[in-house]
């Protein structure tokens, strides 16, 4: 209870500080009307626009995202990936994103959908120790879409906030909603020999000191704040979900040299008909 109260106080302080910065940017004419205000950005640190553009490059270069794909963004947040996608996807492409954070979905509906009607955003009632106190159990959550209704599923910074049963379910559901030949582009904190050896020397957010089977947490009292998973366990779940091929590109979150991105990228493919 004390930790939860502290998180709420911390979140309120961060919101008020960001709101102050928003006001200063607006008064000086430096706010960007295409981007969400700082006080609504709950998707991590860094340059919002630059990270979104980097993700688009990764989706195209390593995921094989096509301009006409039907896209599902699982955990669409505050539109960090959606915004650059509005300039990449072309008819008959569609984009659907869903998230548990009401404020993120509301902003995207108001600011993105009116200019890009093929971009739709959905609020889902699923609980998380990090983002939502109430709602359905994520380990049994069924995506609100039909079978084989998408060509490409995006799950960036999603599995880094899901527990084991939730990861299994979201991989299964990603496979279900993909058409044959479709691809899942997902990011993880994967624990292999290199990452495990590096953890003690990393900054506190990426040491994951609390072990729970094949998972390690940043905060034992709030597991969804940050989750790392044994690489072999993640690959077992990917195969169990039905994906017949996958490719890993490790990230530099654990100090790995030569990485293509911060988190580990895994691209999975659903088998096409023979």
PDB file of N, CA, C and O in Angstrom, residues 169-219:
ATOM      1  N   UNK A 169      -0.344 -15.412 -23.551  1.00  0.00           N
ATOM      2  CA  UNK A 169      -1.640 -15.100 -24.152  1.00  0.00           C
ATOM      3  C   UNK A 169      -1.517 -14.077 -25.272  1.00  0.00           C
ATOM      4  O   UNK A 169      -2.153 -14.218 -26.332  1.00  0.00           O
ATOM      5  N   UNK A 170      -0.702 -13.043 -25.085  1.00  0.00           N
ATOM      6  CA  UNK A 170      -0.583 -12.005 -26.107  1.00  0.00           C
ATOM      7  C   UNK A 170       0.133 -12.528 -27.355  1.00  0.00           C
ATOM      8  O   UNK A 170      -0.174 -12.100 -28.476  1.00  0.00           O
ATOM      9  N   UNK A 171       1.044 -13.467 -27.189  1.00  0.00           N
ATOM     10  CA  UNK A 171       1.657 -14.094 -28.361  1.00  0.00           C
ATOM     11  C   UNK A 171       0.633 -14.955 -29.100  1.00  0.00           C
ATOM     12  O   UNK A 171       0.567 -14.933 -30.336  1.00  0.00           O
ATOM     13  N   UNK A 172      -0.157 -15.704 -28.362  1.00  0.00           N
ATOM     14  CA  UNK A 172      -1.201 -16.522 -28.995  1.00  0.00           C
ATOM     15  C   UNK A 172      -2.194 -15.654 -29.756  1.00  0.00           C
ATOM     16  O   UNK A 172      -2.589 -15.974 -30.884  1.00  0.00           O
ATOM     17  N   UNK A 173      -2.616 -14.569 -29.109  1.00  0.00           N
ATOM     18  CA  UNK A 173      -3.582 -13.691 -29.752  1.00  0.00           C
ATOM     19  C   UNK A 173      -2.986 -12.978 -30.968  1.00  0.00           C
ATOM     20  O   UNK A 173      -3.669 -12.772 -31.974  1.00  0.00           O
ATOM     21  N   UNK A 174      -1.724 -12.606 -30.892  1.00  0.00           N
ATOM     22  CA  UNK A 174      -1.069 -11.997 -32.051  1.00  0.00           C
ATOM     23  C   UNK A 174      -1.059 -12.957 -33.225  1.00  0.00           C
ATOM     24  O   UNK A 174      -1.318 -12.569 -34.377  1.00  0.00           O
ATOM     25  N   UNK A 175      -0.778 -14.221 -32.954  1.00  0.00           N
ATOM     26  CA  UNK A 175      -0.795 -15.236 -34.011  1.00  0.00           C
ATOM     27  C   UNK A 175      -2.195 -15.407 -34.568  1.00  0.00           C
ATOM     28  O   UNK A 175      -2.394 -15.501 -35.790  1.00  0.00           O
ATOM     29  N   UNK A 176      -3.198 -15.419 -33.702  1.00  0.00           N
ATOM     30  CA  UNK A 176      -4.581 -15.638 -34.140  1.00  0.00           C
ATOM     31  C   UNK A 176      -5.052 -14.548 -35.092  1.00  0.00           C
ATOM     32  O   UNK A 176      -5.695 -14.840 -36.117  1.00  0.00           O
ATOM     33  N   UNK A 177      -4.761 -13.278 -34.785  1.00  0.00           N
ATOM     34  CA  UNK A 177      -5.302 -12.183 -35.600  1.00  0.00           C
ATOM     35  C   UNK A 177      -4.495 -11.929 -36.868  1.00  0.00           C
ATOM     36  O   UNK A 177      -4.926 -11.157 -37.725  1.00  0.00           O
ATOM     37  N   UNK A 178      -3.323 -12.569 -36.989  1.00  0.00           N
ATOM     38  CA  UNK A 178      -2.526 -12.402 -38.200  1.00  0.00           C
ATOM     39  C   UNK A 178      -3.020 -13.297 -39.322  1.00  0.00           C
ATOM     40  O   UNK A 178      -3.371 -14.457 -39.103  1.00  0.00           O
ATOM     41  N   UNK A 179      -3.025 -12.754 -40.524  1.00  0.00           N
ATOM     42  CA  UNK A 179      -3.299 -13.568 -41.704  1.00  0.00           C
ATOM     43  C   UNK A 179      -2.084 -14.446 -41.985  1.00  0.00           C
ATOM     44  O   UNK A 179      -0.964 -14.138 -41.572  1.00  0.00           O
ATOM     45  N   UNK A 180      -2.267 -15.570 -42.678  1.00  0.00           N
ATOM     46  CA  UNK A 180      -1.116 -16.398 -43.062  1.00  0.00           C
ATOM     47  C   UNK A 180      -0.058 -15.567 -43.793  1.00  0.00           C
ATOM     48  O   UNK A 180      -0.375 -14.771 -44.667  1.00  0.00           O
ATOM     49  N   UNK A 181       1.188 -15.751 -43.393  1.00  0.00           N
ATOM     50  CA  UNK A 181       2.269 -14.963 -43.947  1.00  0.00           C
ATOM     51  C   UNK A 181       2.506 -13.651 -43.227  1.00  0.00           C
ATOM     52  O   UNK A 181       3.464 -12.931 -43.534  1.00  0.00           O
ATOM     53  N   UNK A 182       1.638 -13.334 -42.255  1.00  0.00           N
ATOM     54  CA  UNK A 182       1.776 -12.092 -41.511  1.00  0.00           C
ATOM     55  C   UNK A 182       2.925 -12.137 -40.527  1.00  0.00           C
ATOM     56  O   UNK A 182       3.449 -13.204 -40.187  1.00  0.00           O
ATOM     57  N   UNK A 183       3.328 -10.945 -40.057  1.00  0.00           N
ATOM     58  CA  UNK A 183       4.492 -10.837 -39.185  1.00  0.00           C
ATOM     59  C   UNK A 183       4.164 -10.111 -37.887  1.00  0.00           C
ATOM     60  O   UNK A 183       3.371  -9.166 -37.885  1.00  0.00           O
ATOM     61  N   UNK A 184       4.796 -10.567 -36.822  1.00  0.00           N
ATOM     62  CA  UNK A 184       4.763  -9.897 -35.526  1.00  0.00           C
ATOM     63  C   UNK A 184       6.128  -9.272 -35.279  1.00  0.00           C
ATOM     64  O   UNK A 184       7.150  -9.971 -35.317  1.00  0.00           O
ATOM     65  N   UNK A 185       6.156  -7.970 -35.018  1.00  0.00           N
ATOM     66  CA  UNK A 185       7.379  -7.256 -34.660  1.00  0.00           C
ATOM     67  C   UNK A 185       7.269  -6.936 -33.179  1.00  0.00           C
ATOM     68  O   UNK A 185       6.437  -6.130 -32.765  1.00  0.00           O
ATOM     69  N   UNK A 186       8.091  -7.582 -32.355  1.00  0.00           N
ATOM     70  CA  UNK A 186       7.982  -7.445 -30.903  1.00  0.00           C
ATOM     71  C   UNK A 186       9.339  -7.105 -30.306  1.00  0.00           C
ATOM     72  O   UNK A 186      10.382  -7.496 -30.835  1.00  0.00           O
ATOM     73  N   UNK A 187       9.326  -6.391 -29.186  1.00  0.00           N
ATOM     74  CA  UNK A 187      10.566  -6.095 -28.484  1.00  0.00           C
ATOM     75  C   UNK A 187      10.512  -6.672 -27.073  1.00  0.00           C
ATOM     76  O   UNK A 187       9.437  -6.742 -26.453  1.00  0.00           O
ATOM     77  N   UNK A 188      11.677  -7.071 -26.585  1.00  0.00           N
ATOM     78  CA  UNK A 188      11.808  -7.714 -25.276  1.00  0.00           C
ATOM     79  C   UNK A 188      13.093  -7.219 -24.614  1.00  0.00           C
ATOM     80  O   UNK A 188      13.974  -6.658 -25.258  1.00  0.00           O
ATOM     81  N   UNK A 189      13.222  -7.532 -23.319  1.00  0.00           N
ATOM     82  CA  UNK A 189      14.509  -7.597 -22.650  1.00  0.00           C
ATOM     83  C   UNK A 189      14.823  -9.084 -22.505  1.00  0.00           C
ATOM     84  O   UNK A 189      14.278  -9.755 -21.627  1.00  0.00           O
ATOM     85  N   UNK A 190      15.666  -9.599 -23.389  1.00  0.00           N
ATOM     86  CA  UNK A 190      15.970 -11.027 -23.419  1.00  0.00           C
ATOM     87  C   UNK A 190      17.236 -11.308 -22.612  1.00  0.00           C
ATOM     88  O   UNK A 190      18.254 -10.628 -22.775  1.00  0.00           O
ATOM     89  N   UNK A 191      17.158 -12.339 -21.788  1.00  0.00           N
ATOM     90  CA  UNK A 191      18.294 -12.720 -20.949  1.00  0.00           C
ATOM     91  C   UNK A 191      19.027 -13.900 -21.569  1.00  0.00           C
ATOM     92  O   UNK A 191      18.545 -15.029 -21.552  1.00  0.00           O
ATOM     93  N   UNK A 192      20.184 -13.617 -22.168  1.00  0.00           N
ATOM     94  CA  UNK A 192      21.088 -14.667 -22.607  1.00  0.00           C
ATOM     95  C   UNK A 192      22.359 -14.548 -21.772  1.00  0.00           C
ATOM     96  O   UNK A 192      22.408 -13.794 -20.788  1.00  0.00           O
ATOM     97  N   UNK A 193      23.405 -15.279 -22.115  1.00  0.00           N
ATOM     98  CA  UNK A 193      24.620 -15.255 -21.313  1.00  0.00           C
ATOM     99  C   UNK A 193      25.199 -13.849 -21.209  1.00  0.00           C
ATOM    100  O   UNK A 193      25.630 -13.412 -20.131  1.00  0.00           O
ATOM    101  N   UNK A 194      25.219 -13.110 -22.331  1.00  0.00           N
ATOM    102  CA  UNK A 194      25.785 -11.758 -22.324  1.00  0.00           C
ATOM    103  C   UNK A 194      24.982 -10.848 -21.397  1.00  0.00           C
ATOM    104  O   UNK A 194      25.552 -10.131 -20.562  1.00  0.00           O
ATOM    105  N   UNK A 195      23.655 -10.854 -21.548  1.00  0.00           N
ATOM    106  CA  UNK A 195      22.811  -9.954 -20.761  1.00  0.00           C
ATOM    107  C   UNK A 195      22.900 -10.285 -19.274  1.00  0.00           C
ATOM    108  O   UNK A 195      23.000  -9.388 -18.431  1.00  0.00           O
ATOM    109  N   UNK A 196      22.856 -11.571 -18.929  1.00  0.00           N
ATOM    110  CA  UNK A 196      22.927 -11.965 -17.519  1.00  0.00           C
ATOM    111  C   UNK A 196      24.222 -11.491 -16.873  1.00  0.00           C
ATOM    112  O   UNK A 196      24.219 -11.000 -15.743  1.00  0.00           O
ATOM    113  N   UNK A 197      25.322 -11.640 -17.586  1.00  0.00           N
ATOM    114  CA  UNK A 197      26.613 -11.221 -17.044  1.00  0.00           C
ATOM    115  C   UNK A 197      26.701  -9.711 -16.877  1.00  0.00           C
ATOM    116  O   UNK A 197      27.417  -9.211 -16.004  1.00  0.00           O
ATOM    117  N   UNK A 198      25.961  -8.958 -17.699  1.00  0.00           N
ATOM    118  CA  UNK A 198      26.045  -7.494 -17.680  1.00  0.00           C
ATOM    119  C   UNK A 198      25.138  -6.856 -16.639  1.00  0.00           C
ATOM    120  O   UNK A 198      25.372  -5.706 -16.247  1.00  0.00           O
ATOM    121  N   UNK A 199      24.111  -7.568 -16.160  1.00  0.00           N
ATOM    122  CA  UNK A 199      23.110  -6.951 -15.306  1.00  0.00           C
ATOM    123  C   UNK A 199      23.677  -6.247 -14.075  1.00  0.00           C
ATOM    124  O   UNK A 199      23.246  -5.129 -13.752  1.00  0.00           O
ATOM    125  N   UNK A 200      24.628  -6.823 -13.347  1.00  0.00           N
ATOM    126  CA  UNK A 200      25.092  -6.135 -12.130  1.00  0.00           C
ATOM    127  C   UNK A 200      25.722  -4.777 -12.390  1.00  0.00           C
ATOM    128  O   UNK A 200      25.749  -3.920 -11.502  1.00  0.00           O
ATOM    129  N   UNK A 201      26.216  -4.545 -13.596  1.00  0.00           N
ATOM    130  CA  UNK A 201      26.904  -3.286 -13.892  1.00  0.00           C
ATOM    131  C   UNK A 201      26.010  -2.265 -14.579  1.00  0.00           C
ATOM    132  O   UNK A 201      26.449  -1.149 -14.854  1.00  0.00           O
ATOM    133  N   UNK A 202      24.781  -2.605 -14.856  1.00  0.00           N
ATOM    134  CA  UNK A 202      23.903  -1.686 -15.553  1.00  0.00           C
ATOM    135  C   UNK A 202      23.312  -0.660 -14.592  1.00  0.00           C
ATOM    136  O   UNK A 202      23.349  -0.817 -13.375  1.00  0.00           O
ATOM    137  N   UNK A 203      22.706   0.397 -15.155  1.00  0.00           N
ATOM    138  CA  UNK A 203      22.022   1.365 -14.320  1.00  0.00           C
ATOM    139  C   UNK A 203      20.834   0.680 -13.644  1.00  0.00           C
ATOM    140  O   UNK A 203      20.330  -0.343 -14.125  1.00  0.00           O
ATOM    141  N   UNK A 204      20.365   1.193 -12.516  1.00  0.00           N
ATOM    142  CA  UNK A 204      19.378   0.484 -11.704  1.00  0.00           C
ATOM    143  C   UNK A 204      18.140   0.012 -12.453  1.00  0.00           C
ATOM    144  O   UNK A 204      17.627  -1.074 -12.184  1.00  0.00           O
ATOM    145  N   UNK A 205      17.641   0.802 -13.419  1.00  0.00           N
ATOM    146  CA  UNK A 205      16.405   0.407 -14.116  1.00  0.00           C
ATOM    147  C   UNK A 205      16.563  -0.877 -14.903  1.00  0.00           C
ATOM    148  O   UNK A 205      15.580  -1.533 -15.231  1.00  0.00           O
ATOM    149  N   UNK A 206      17.795  -1.251 -15.251  1.00  0.00           N
ATOM    150  CA  UNK A 206      18.003  -2.405 -16.119  1.00  0.00           C
ATOM    151  C   UNK A 206      18.845  -3.500 -15.462  1.00  0.00           C
ATOM    152  O   UNK A 206      19.462  -4.307 -16.139  1.00  0.00           O
ATOM    153  N   UNK A 207      18.825  -3.539 -14.137  1.00  0.00           N
ATOM    154  CA  UNK A 207      19.503  -4.626 -13.435  1.00  0.00           C
ATOM    155  C   UNK A 207      18.555  -5.808 -13.187  1.00  0.00           C
ATOM    156  O   UNK A 207      19.007  -6.918 -12.986  1.00  0.00           O
ATOM    157  N   UNK A 208      17.255  -5.536 -13.129  1.00  0.00           N
ATOM    158  CA  UNK A 208      16.239  -6.578 -12.913  1.00  0.00           C
ATOM    159  C   UNK A 208      16.665  -7.522 -11.789  1.00  0.00           C
ATOM    160  O   UNK A 208      16.912  -8.702 -12.003  1.00  0.00           O
ATOM    161  N   UNK A 209      16.713  -7.026 -10.554  1.00  0.00           N
ATOM    162  CA  UNK A 209      17.277  -7.809  -9.461  1.00  0.00           C
ATOM    163  C   UNK A 209      16.362  -8.886  -8.885  1.00  0.00           C
ATOM    164  O   UNK A 209      16.835  -9.740  -8.123  1.00  0.00           O
ATOM    165  N   UNK A 210      15.067  -8.877  -9.233  1.00  0.00           N
ATOM    166  CA  UNK A 210      14.126  -9.783  -8.587  1.00  0.00           C
ATOM    167  C   UNK A 210      13.749 -10.921  -9.536  1.00  0.00           C
ATOM    168  O   UNK A 210      13.125 -10.694 -10.585  1.00  0.00           O
ATOM    169  N   UNK A 211      14.129 -12.134  -9.168  1.00  0.00           N
ATOM    170  CA  UNK A 211      13.897 -13.309 -10.018  1.00  0.00           C
ATOM    171  C   UNK A 211      12.545 -13.938  -9.710  1.00  0.00           C
ATOM    172  O   UNK A 211      12.131 -14.034  -8.547  1.00  0.00           O
ATOM    173  N   UNK A 212      11.858 -14.366 -10.760  1.00  0.00           N
ATOM    174  CA  UNK A 212      10.590 -15.096 -10.643  1.00  0.00           C
ATOM    175  C   UNK A 212      10.551 -16.127 -11.759  1.00  0.00           C
ATOM    176  O   UNK A 212      10.020 -15.873 -12.841  1.00  0.00           O
ATOM    177  N   UNK A 213      11.147 -17.302 -11.522  1.00  0.00           N
ATOM    178  CA  UNK A 213      11.234 -18.304 -12.567  1.00  0.00           C
ATOM    179  C   UNK A 213      12.087 -17.805 -13.715  1.00  0.00           C
ATOM    180  O   UNK A 213      13.235 -17.406 -13.521  1.00  0.00           O
ATOM    181  N   UNK A 214      11.510 -17.795 -14.923  1.00  0.00           N
ATOM    182  CA  UNK A 214      12.258 -17.351 -16.101  1.00  0.00           C
ATOM    183  C   UNK A 214      12.195 -15.837 -16.291  1.00  0.00           C
ATOM    184  O   UNK A 214      12.760 -15.304 -17.248  1.00  0.00           O
ATOM    185  N   UNK A 215      11.516 -15.143 -15.381  1.00  0.00           N
ATOM    186  CA  UNK A 215      11.397 -13.692 -15.454  1.00  0.00           C
ATOM    187  C   UNK A 215      12.263 -13.035 -14.387  1.00  0.00           C
ATOM    188  O   UNK A 215      12.551 -13.618 -13.347  1.00  0.00           O
ATOM    189  N   UNK A 216      12.636 -11.783 -14.672  1.00  0.00           N
ATOM    190  CA  UNK A 216      13.275 -10.930 -13.675  1.00  0.00           C
ATOM    191  C   UNK A 216      12.596  -9.566 -13.728  1.00  0.00           C
ATOM    192  O   UNK A 216      12.270  -9.070 -14.809  1.00  0.00           O
ATOM    193  N   UNK A 217      12.378  -8.963 -12.544  1.00  0.00           N
ATOM    194  CA  UNK A 217      11.641  -7.709 -12.445  1.00  0.00           C
ATOM    195  C   UNK A 217      12.541  -6.568 -11.986  1.00  0.00           C
ATOM    196  O   UNK A 217      13.484  -6.766 -11.214  1.00  0.00           O
ATOM    197  N   UNK A 218      12.171  -5.381 -12.429  1.00  0.00           N
ATOM    198  CA  UNK A 218      12.807  -4.172 -11.909  1.00  0.00           C
ATOM    199  C   UNK A 218      12.308  -3.868 -10.499  1.00  0.00           C
ATOM    200  O   UNK A 218      13.067  -3.408  -9.644  1.00  0.00           O
ATOM    201  N   UNK A 219      11.009  -4.134 -10.254  1.00  0.00           N
ATOM    202  CA  UNK A 219      10.382  -3.792  -8.970  1.00  0.00           C
ATOM    203  C   UNK A 219       9.470  -4.952  -8.567  1.00  0.00           C
ATOM    204  O   UNK A 219       8.449  -5.196  -9.220  1.00  0.00           O
TER     205      UNK A 219
END
